[in-house]
Amino acid sequence: MRVTLENLSKHFGNVKAVNNISLEVRDGEFVAMLGPSGCGKTTTLLLISGIYKPSGGYIKFGGKVVNHIPPRDRNVGMVFQSYALYPHMTVFQNIAFPLMLQRKPRDVIRRKVVDVATTMQIEGLLDRKPAQLSGGQQQRVALARALIKEPELLLFDEPLSNLDAKLRLQMRSEIKHLQKELGITSIYVTHDQVEAMTMADRVAVFNLGVLQAFSVPEELYNHPRTKFVASFIGSPPMNFIDTELQRHDGDIHLVHPQFSLVLPKERAARLDEQRVGGKVIMGIRPEHMHIVTPEEGDLKAELFIVEPLGREDLVDLMLGDQKLQVLAPAPFSGTHGEVFGVKVEREHLHLFDPKTEISLI
């Protein structure tokens, strides 16, 4: 089912939780809504489900406006962060509950419960109560309950937040595989950019109730439209340095009190000529820099601390009073205050307007 949001807004008094959002989720697509707490992603999900009524704009399912259709009539399955299982019911009863409300025949209910439980690999748990299940098993029950209605749209509200790291990784791949197998249009809310990037066909990035970007993960990572998107997509996050654009000998330089970098011609060609002589924010990801000797580097910085990550180390350097993070092969050794050179992959430089924070290239 195709889901369209047109100028959708939700206000709580003077607070604009969702502010004039427009996007379209294609039929069978898996879309993630990503952003920090309070950015409006869950509110948008609840608007789509019908739990909240919009303050303005339209929600369309397959081209039909559903603003005033109650949740029970929208043919939507929802999986919550808290699982929302009934503790006094067995797994069988929890999964069957939506069909019991529809007064389906008992033999139909039993057949469908067994089928969906088998799909979710919990057919041996049907007689247990939720308290007797692990977090991963409870999540599977919640998903089975959502699927048994054969919904046209699946909504996920941070469903993996309560699981440990290993189980989250497992459930991440299982949910993605199941969605592709069933072909159900799905919208997945998360604050975890790794979840969004690895699971979704496209990612909608939210901040302060505003849709910042909506694109495929690769585009958001390689060509972020705003500084916020650049900072939120990618782990560790992008480094930002205040610089000035200057022209010397026909080249455009990024000038900082401690370094000067020639901007690649391909990047320079995208700049408005009027920007030369003005201030810009330079962005560079930790994986696009390399620690070398002071003589070989594009800039010099002092070692602050090394954070081991396993196969690589995150090296925190100080460029004057500003911290700079660089990924280096493990093990990295150095002493606090030692001066290193940093080589910058200039073809991966990003430039942002200091006032609007919109990308200049």
GROMACS .gro file of C-alpha atoms in nm:
model
  361
    1MET     CA    1   0.000   0.000   0.000
    2ARG     CA    2   0.126   0.348  -0.090
    3VAL     CA    3   0.130   0.598   0.198
    4THR     CA    4   0.135   0.970   0.127
    5LEU     CA    5   0.175   1.254   0.376
    6GLU     CA    6   0.084   1.599   0.245
    7ASN     CA    7   0.176   1.905   0.454
    8LEU     CA    8   0.112   1.700   0.767
    9SER     CA    9   0.125   1.886   1.100
   10LYS     CA   10   0.052   1.810   1.463
   11HIS     CA   11   0.053   2.081   1.731
   12PHE     CA   12   0.027   2.038   2.106
   13GLY     CA   13  -0.056   2.392   2.217
   14ASN     CA   14   0.232   2.608   2.098
   15VAL     CA   15   0.457   2.308   2.034
   16LYS     CA   16   0.485   2.203   1.669
   17ALA     CA   17   0.563   1.833   1.714
   18VAL     CA   18   0.524   1.771   1.340
   19ASN     CA   19   0.562   2.071   1.113
   20ASN     CA   20   0.434   2.060   0.754
   21ILE     CA   21   0.581   1.722   0.650
   22SER     CA   22   0.535   1.582   0.300
   23LEU     CA   23   0.666   1.245   0.180
   24GLU     CA   24   0.553   0.931   0.002
   25VAL     CA   25   0.619   0.570   0.098
   26ARG     CA   26   0.596   0.342  -0.206
   27ASP     CA   27   0.398   0.019  -0.210
   28GLY     CA   28   0.607  -0.258  -0.050
   29GLU     CA   29   0.882  -0.018   0.061
   30PHE     CA   30   1.062  -0.027   0.398
   31VAL     CA   31   1.110   0.330   0.522
   32ALA     CA   32   1.284   0.431   0.845
   33MET     CA   33   1.202   0.752   1.030
   34LEU     CA   34   1.522   0.857   1.205
   35GLY     CA   35   1.604   1.131   1.451
   36PRO     CA   36   1.676   1.220   1.814
   37SER     CA   37   1.421   1.215   2.095
   38GLY     CA   38   1.151   1.478   2.049
   39CYS     CA   39   1.208   1.518   1.673
   40GLY     CA   40   0.853   1.419   1.573
   41LYS     CA   41   0.911   1.072   1.427
   42THR     CA   42   0.689   0.880   1.673
   43THR     CA   43   0.420   1.149   1.655
   44THR     CA   44   0.419   1.105   1.275
   45LEU     CA   45   0.384   0.728   1.318
   46LEU     CA   46   0.089   0.774   1.556
   47LEU     CA   47  -0.073   1.011   1.307
   48ILE     CA   48  -0.040   0.747   1.035
   49SER     CA   49  -0.189   0.481   1.264
   50GLY     CA   50  -0.486   0.704   1.354
   51ILE     CA   51  -0.407   0.724   1.726
   52TYR     CA   52  -0.343   1.099   1.684
   53LYS     CA   53  -0.553   1.333   1.471
   54PRO     CA   54  -0.358   1.580   1.255
   55SER     CA   55  -0.372   1.954   1.317
   56GLY     CA   56  -0.331   2.008   0.943
   57GLY     CA   57  -0.254   1.831   0.618
   58TYR     CA   58  -0.353   1.492   0.483
   59ILE     CA   59  -0.271   1.123   0.528
   60LYS     CA   60  -0.347   0.910   0.224
   61PHE     CA   61  -0.350   0.531   0.188
   62GLY     CA   62  -0.338   0.434  -0.178
   63GLY     CA   63  -0.445   0.785  -0.275
   64LYS     CA   64  -0.745   0.787  -0.037
   65VAL     CA   65  -0.756   1.039   0.251
   66VAL     CA   66  -0.783   0.852   0.583
   67ASN     CA   67  -0.766   1.144   0.829
   68HIS     CA   68  -1.100   1.063   0.986
   69ILE     CA   69  -1.089   0.683   0.961
   70PRO     CA   70  -1.044   0.523   1.309
   71PRO     CA   71  -0.736   0.307   1.376
   72ARG     CA   72  -0.927  -0.022   1.374
   73ASP     CA   73  -1.046   0.041   1.018
   74ARG     CA   74  -0.709   0.135   0.867
   75ASN     CA   75  -0.582  -0.224   0.831
   76VAL     CA   76  -0.256  -0.133   1.003
   77GLY     CA   77  -0.039  -0.359   1.218
   78MET     CA   78   0.168  -0.189   1.489
   79VAL     CA   79   0.463  -0.317   1.691
   80PHE     CA   80   0.552  -0.116   2.001
   81GLN     CA   81   0.877  -0.066   2.191
   82SER     CA   82   0.715  -0.211   2.506
   83TYR     CA   83   0.569  -0.513   2.314
   84ALA     CA   84   0.229  -0.433   2.478
   85LEU     CA   85   0.146  -0.801   2.541
   86TYR     CA   86  -0.140  -0.897   2.774
   87PRO     CA   87   0.032  -1.061   3.076
   88HIS     CA   88  -0.270  -1.276   3.175
   89MET     CA   89  -0.302  -1.428   2.826
   90THR     CA   90  -0.100  -1.706   2.669
   91VAL     CA   91   0.110  -1.649   2.359
   92PHE     CA   92  -0.168  -1.813   2.156
   93GLN     CA   93  -0.430  -1.579   2.300
   94ASN     CA   94  -0.212  -1.271   2.251
   95ILE     CA   95  -0.155  -1.352   1.885
   96ALA     CA   96  -0.519  -1.447   1.830
   97PHE     CA   97  -0.662  -1.138   2.001
   98PRO     CA   98  -0.711  -0.924   1.683
   99LEU     CA   99  -0.902  -1.212   1.517
  100MET     CA  100  -1.108  -1.273   1.833
  101LEU     CA  101  -1.219  -0.907   1.820
  102GLN     CA  102  -1.329  -0.970   1.461
  103ARG     CA  103  -1.523  -1.278   1.581
  104LYS     CA  104  -1.351  -1.511   1.337
  105PRO     CA  105  -1.437  -1.885   1.358
  106ARG     CA  106  -1.224  -2.082   1.607
  107ASP     CA  107  -1.079  -2.315   1.344
  108VAL     CA  108  -0.972  -2.016   1.132
  109ILE     CA  109  -0.812  -1.849   1.434
  110ARG     CA  110  -0.619  -2.164   1.530
  111ARG     CA  111  -0.493  -2.222   1.176
  112LYS     CA  112  -0.379  -1.863   1.134
  113VAL     CA  113  -0.212  -1.848   1.476
  114VAL     CA  114  -0.015  -2.167   1.404
  115ASP     CA  115   0.083  -2.037   1.059
  116VAL     CA  116   0.210  -1.699   1.179
  117ALA     CA  117   0.376  -1.853   1.488
  118THR     CA  118   0.562  -2.094   1.260
  119THR     CA  119   0.674  -1.803   1.043
  120MET     CA  120   0.808  -1.627   1.354
  121GLN     CA  121   0.962  -1.953   1.489
  122ILE     CA  122   0.762  -1.944   1.815
  123GLU     CA  123   0.522  -2.233   1.747
  124GLY     CA  124   0.656  -2.416   2.055
  125LEU     CA  125   0.575  -2.125   2.289
  126LEU     CA  126   0.199  -2.093   2.231
  127ASP     CA  127   0.101  -2.217   2.580
  128ARG     CA  128   0.338  -1.986   2.769
  129LYS     CA  129   0.262  -1.650   2.931
  130PRO     CA  130   0.467  -1.338   2.834
  131ALA     CA  131   0.653  -1.344   3.168
  132GLN     CA  132   0.797  -1.682   3.071
  133LEU     CA  133   0.952  -1.547   2.752
  134SER     CA  134   1.279  -1.373   2.674
  135GLY     CA  135   1.281  -1.022   2.526
  136GLY     CA  136   1.342  -1.157   2.177
  137GLN     CA  137   1.058  -1.406   2.210
  138GLN     CA  138   0.820  -1.135   2.332
  139GLN     CA  139   0.917  -0.923   2.033
  140ARG     CA  140   0.834  -1.211   1.799
  141VAL     CA  141   0.494  -1.253   1.966
  142ALA     CA  142   0.422  -0.882   1.923
  143LEU     CA  143   0.519  -0.902   1.555
  144ALA     CA  144   0.309  -1.216   1.505
  145ARG     CA  145   0.008  -1.039   1.658
  146ALA     CA  146   0.057  -0.751   1.412
  147LEU     CA  147   0.094  -0.987   1.114
  148ILE     CA  148  -0.206  -1.210   1.186
  149LYS     CA  149  -0.443  -0.932   1.076
  150GLU     CA  150  -0.276  -0.948   0.732
  151PRO     CA  151  -0.226  -0.571   0.739
  152GLU     CA  152  -0.150  -0.360   0.434
  153LEU     CA  153   0.084  -0.146   0.644
  154LEU     CA  154   0.323  -0.235   0.927
  155LEU     CA  155   0.431   0.034   1.175
  156PHE     CA  156   0.728  -0.020   1.409
  157ASP     CA  157   0.791   0.212   1.705
  158GLU     CA  158   1.153   0.149   1.817
  159PRO     CA  159   1.083  -0.225   1.853
  160LEU     CA  160   1.441  -0.331   1.933
  161SER     CA  161   1.529  -0.072   2.198
  162ASN     CA  162   1.478  -0.312   2.490
  163LEU     CA  163   1.695  -0.591   2.350
  164ASP     CA  164   2.064  -0.656   2.412
  165ALA     CA  165   2.315  -0.580   2.136
  166LYS     CA  166   2.348  -0.935   2.001
  167LEU     CA  167   1.972  -0.994   1.991
  168ARG     CA  168   1.913  -0.656   1.828
  169LEU     CA  169   2.149  -0.754   1.548
  170GLN     CA  170   1.967  -1.084   1.499
  171MET     CA  171   1.618  -0.932   1.507
  172ARG     CA  172   1.727  -0.654   1.272
  173SER     CA  173   1.808  -0.901   0.996
  174GLU     CA  174   1.500  -1.115   1.070
  175ILE     CA  175   1.259  -0.820   1.045
  176LYS     CA  176   1.419  -0.699   0.723
  177HIS     CA  177   1.406  -1.050   0.571
  178LEU     CA  178   1.042  -1.098   0.679
  179GLN     CA  179   0.938  -0.761   0.534
  180LYS     CA  180   1.100  -0.840   0.198
  181GLU     CA  181   0.942  -1.186   0.196
  182LEU     CA  182   0.591  -1.062   0.274
  183GLY     CA  183   0.617  -0.739   0.072
  184ILE     CA  184   0.421  -0.536   0.328
  185THR     CA  185   0.474  -0.160   0.322
  186SER     CA  186   0.657  -0.082   0.648
  187ILE     CA  187   0.750   0.231   0.841
  188TYR     CA  188   1.010   0.190   1.115
  189VAL     CA  189   1.080   0.458   1.378
  190THR     CA  190   1.423   0.457   1.541
  191HIS     CA  191   1.683   0.687   1.695
  192ASP     CA  192   1.958   0.439   1.597
  193GLN     CA  193   2.113   0.544   1.266
  194VAL     CA  194   2.276   0.201   1.221
  195GLU     CA  195   1.932   0.035   1.234
  196ALA     CA  196   1.792   0.285   0.987
  197MET     CA  197   2.084   0.259   0.744
  198THR     CA  198   2.101  -0.122   0.744
  199MET     CA  199   1.729  -0.201   0.735
  200ALA     CA  200   1.555   0.065   0.528
  201ASP     CA  201   1.517   0.117   0.153
  202ARG     CA  202   1.495   0.490   0.226
  203VAL     CA  203   1.544   0.696   0.541
  204ALA     CA  204   1.349   1.006   0.648
  205VAL     CA  205   1.562   1.219   0.884
  206PHE     CA  206   1.368   1.434   1.132
  207ASN     CA  207   1.474   1.718   1.360
  208LEU     CA  208   1.254   1.950   1.567
  209GLY     CA  209   0.941   1.836   1.386
  210VAL     CA  210   1.086   1.910   1.042
  211LEU     CA  211   1.178   1.661   0.769
  212GLN     CA  212   1.547   1.729   0.702
  213ALA     CA  213   1.604   1.474   0.425
  214PHE     CA  214   1.443   1.168   0.267
  215SER     CA  215   1.661   0.946   0.052
  216VAL     CA  216   1.848   0.617   0.023
  217PRO     CA  217   2.113   0.553   0.294
  218GLU     CA  218   2.407   0.593   0.055
  219GLU     CA  219   2.288   0.937  -0.056
  220LEU     CA  220   2.239   1.057   0.303
  221TYR     CA  221   2.590   0.941   0.394
  222ASN     CA  222   2.777   1.064   0.088
  223HIS     CA  223   2.579   1.378   0.005
  224PRO     CA  224   2.410   1.513   0.320
  225ARG     CA  225   2.187   1.813   0.248
  226THR     CA  226   2.231   1.977   0.589
  227LYS     CA  227   2.483   1.985   0.869
  228PHE     CA  228   2.233   1.807   1.095
  229VAL     CA  229   2.199   1.516   0.850
  230ALA     CA  230   2.577   1.501   0.816
  231SER     CA  231   2.618   1.487   1.194
  232PHE     CA  232   2.341   1.231   1.255
  233ILE     CA  233   2.427   0.989   0.973
  234GLY     CA  234   2.755   0.805   1.021
  235SER     CA  235   2.930   0.663   1.323
  236PRO     CA  236   3.155   0.809   1.458
  237PRO     CA  237   2.996   1.141   1.358
  238MET     CA  238   3.143   1.390   1.112
  239ASN     CA  239   3.399   1.648   1.230
  240PHE     CA  240   3.314   2.014   1.172
  241ILE     CA  241   3.571   2.295   1.154
  242ASP     CA  242   3.509   2.667   1.101
  243THR     CA  243   3.710   2.785   0.799
  244GLU     CA  244   3.720   3.061   0.538
  245LEU     CA  245   3.721   3.034   0.160
  246GLN     CA  246   4.007   3.219  -0.009
  247ARG     CA  247   4.143   3.224  -0.363
  248HIS     CA  248   4.519   3.187  -0.415
  249ASP     CA  249   4.693   3.129  -0.751
  250GLY     CA  250   4.368   3.029  -0.919
  251ASP     CA  251   4.276   2.771  -0.653
  252ILE     CA  252   4.016   2.795  -0.376
  253HIS     CA  253   4.160   2.728  -0.031
  254LEU     CA  254   3.992   2.635   0.296
  255VAL     CA  255   4.182   2.852   0.541
  256HIS     CA  256   4.206   2.794   0.916
  257PRO     CA  257   4.453   2.952   1.160
  258GLN     CA  258   4.640   2.619   1.167
  259PHE     CA  259   4.610   2.494   0.809
  260SER     CA  260   4.520   2.572   0.449
  261LEU     CA  261   4.367   2.310   0.217
  262VAL     CA  262   4.325   2.341  -0.159
  263LEU     CA  263   3.967   2.250  -0.247
  264PRO     CA  264   3.949   1.989  -0.528
  265LYS     CA  265   3.837   2.143  -0.856
  266GLU     CA  266   3.534   1.915  -0.871
  267ARG     CA  267   3.420   2.046  -0.531
  268ALA     CA  268   3.517   2.406  -0.608
  269ALA     CA  269   3.314   2.401  -0.932
  270ARG     CA  270   2.993   2.352  -0.731
  271LEU     CA  271   3.051   2.663  -0.518
  272ASP     CA  272   2.890   2.998  -0.581
  273GLU     CA  273   3.174   3.239  -0.667
  274GLN     CA  274   3.030   3.489  -0.419
  275ARG     CA  275   3.115   3.247  -0.137
  276VAL     CA  276   3.488   3.309  -0.187
  277GLY     CA  277   3.609   3.535   0.092
  278GLY     CA  278   3.334   3.419   0.329
  279LYS     CA  279   3.319   3.179   0.620
  280VAL     CA  280   3.211   2.816   0.577
  281ILE     CA  281   3.189   2.508   0.797
  282MET     CA  282   3.415   2.231   0.673
  283GLY     CA  283   3.296   1.876   0.738
  284ILE     CA  284   3.509   1.561   0.719
  285ARG     CA  285   3.433   1.212   0.848
  286PRO     CA  286   3.678   1.029   1.080
  287GLU     CA  287   3.720   0.751   0.822
  288HIS     CA  288   3.829   1.002   0.557
  289MET     CA  289   4.138   1.115   0.748
  290HIS     CA  290   4.467   0.936   0.816
  291ILE     CA  291   4.726   0.988   1.087
  292VAL     CA  292   5.076   1.037   0.945
  293THR     CA  293   5.398   1.206   1.050
  294PRO     CA  294   5.380   1.582   1.114
  295GLU     CA  295   5.575   1.647   0.795
  296GLU     CA  296   5.334   1.447   0.576
  297GLY     CA  297   5.011   1.587   0.716
  298ASP     CA  298   4.774   1.851   0.579
  299LEU     CA  299   4.745   1.971   0.937
  300LYS     CA  300   4.900   1.901   1.277
  301ALA     CA  301   4.717   1.809   1.597
  302GLU     CA  302   4.800   1.686   1.946
  303LEU     CA  303   4.694   1.345   2.075
  304PHE     CA  304   4.424   1.367   2.342
  305ILE     CA  305   4.304   1.008   2.393
  306VAL     CA  306   4.271   0.676   2.209
  307GLU     CA  307   3.941   0.484   2.217
  308PRO     CA  308   3.987   0.116   2.116
  309LEU     CA  309   3.701  -0.017   1.900
  310GLY     CA  310   3.847  -0.359   1.816
  311ARG     CA  311   3.980  -0.381   1.462
  312GLU     CA  312   4.037  -0.002   1.462
  313ASP     CA  313   4.088   0.276   1.715
  314LEU     CA  314   3.912   0.609   1.742
  315VAL     CA  315   4.186   0.867   1.796
  316ASP     CA  316   4.084   1.196   1.959
  317LEU     CA  317   4.315   1.481   1.860
  318MET     CA  318   4.317   1.847   1.960
  319LEU     CA  319   4.341   2.105   1.682
  320GLY     CA  320   4.397   2.408   1.902
  321ASP     CA  321   4.097   2.399   2.137
  322GLN     CA  322   3.884   2.187   1.899
  323LYS     CA  323   3.854   1.810   1.915
  324LEU     CA  324   3.913   1.613   1.596
  325GLN     CA  325   3.830   1.241   1.570
  326VAL     CA  326   4.017   1.011   1.331
  327LEU     CA  327   3.979   0.636   1.273
  328ALA     CA  328   4.313   0.454   1.269
  329PRO     CA  329   4.410   0.086   1.232
  330ALA     CA  330   4.448  -0.088   1.568
  331PRO     CA  331   4.655  -0.086   1.771
  332PHE     CA  332   4.738   0.284   1.768
  333SER     CA  333   5.005   0.404   2.011
  334GLY     CA  334   5.104   0.752   2.119
  335THR     CA  335   5.142   0.968   2.427
  336HIS     CA  336   4.914   1.244   2.544
  337GLY     CA  337   5.016   1.573   2.383
  338GLU     CA  338   5.224   1.410   2.109
  339VAL     CA  339   5.198   1.592   1.776
  340PHE     CA  340   5.080   1.398   1.470
  341GLY     CA  341   5.005   1.490   1.112
  342VAL     CA  342   4.660   1.434   0.965
  343LYS     CA  343   4.612   1.364   0.595
  344VAL     CA  344   4.268   1.467   0.463
  345GLU     CA  345   4.089   1.292   0.174
  346ARG     CA  346   3.991   1.616   0.006
  347GLU     CA  347   3.747   1.455  -0.236
  348HIS     CA  348   3.534   1.375   0.071
  349LEU     CA  349   3.522   1.730   0.208
  350HIS     CA  350   3.180   1.879   0.283
  351LEU     CA  351   3.099   2.250   0.311
  352PHE     CA  352   2.804   2.404   0.496
  353ASP     CA  353   2.666   2.756   0.526
  354PRO     CA  354   2.733   2.881   0.884
  355LYS     CA  355   2.389   3.047   0.907
  356THR     CA  356   2.151   2.807   0.729
  357GLU     CA  357   2.365   2.493   0.782
  358ILE     CA  358   2.268   2.384   0.429
  359SER     CA  359   2.528   2.210   0.213
  360LEU     CA  360   2.705   2.437  -0.034
  361ILE     CA  361   2.816   2.156  -0.268
   0.00000   0.00000   0.00000
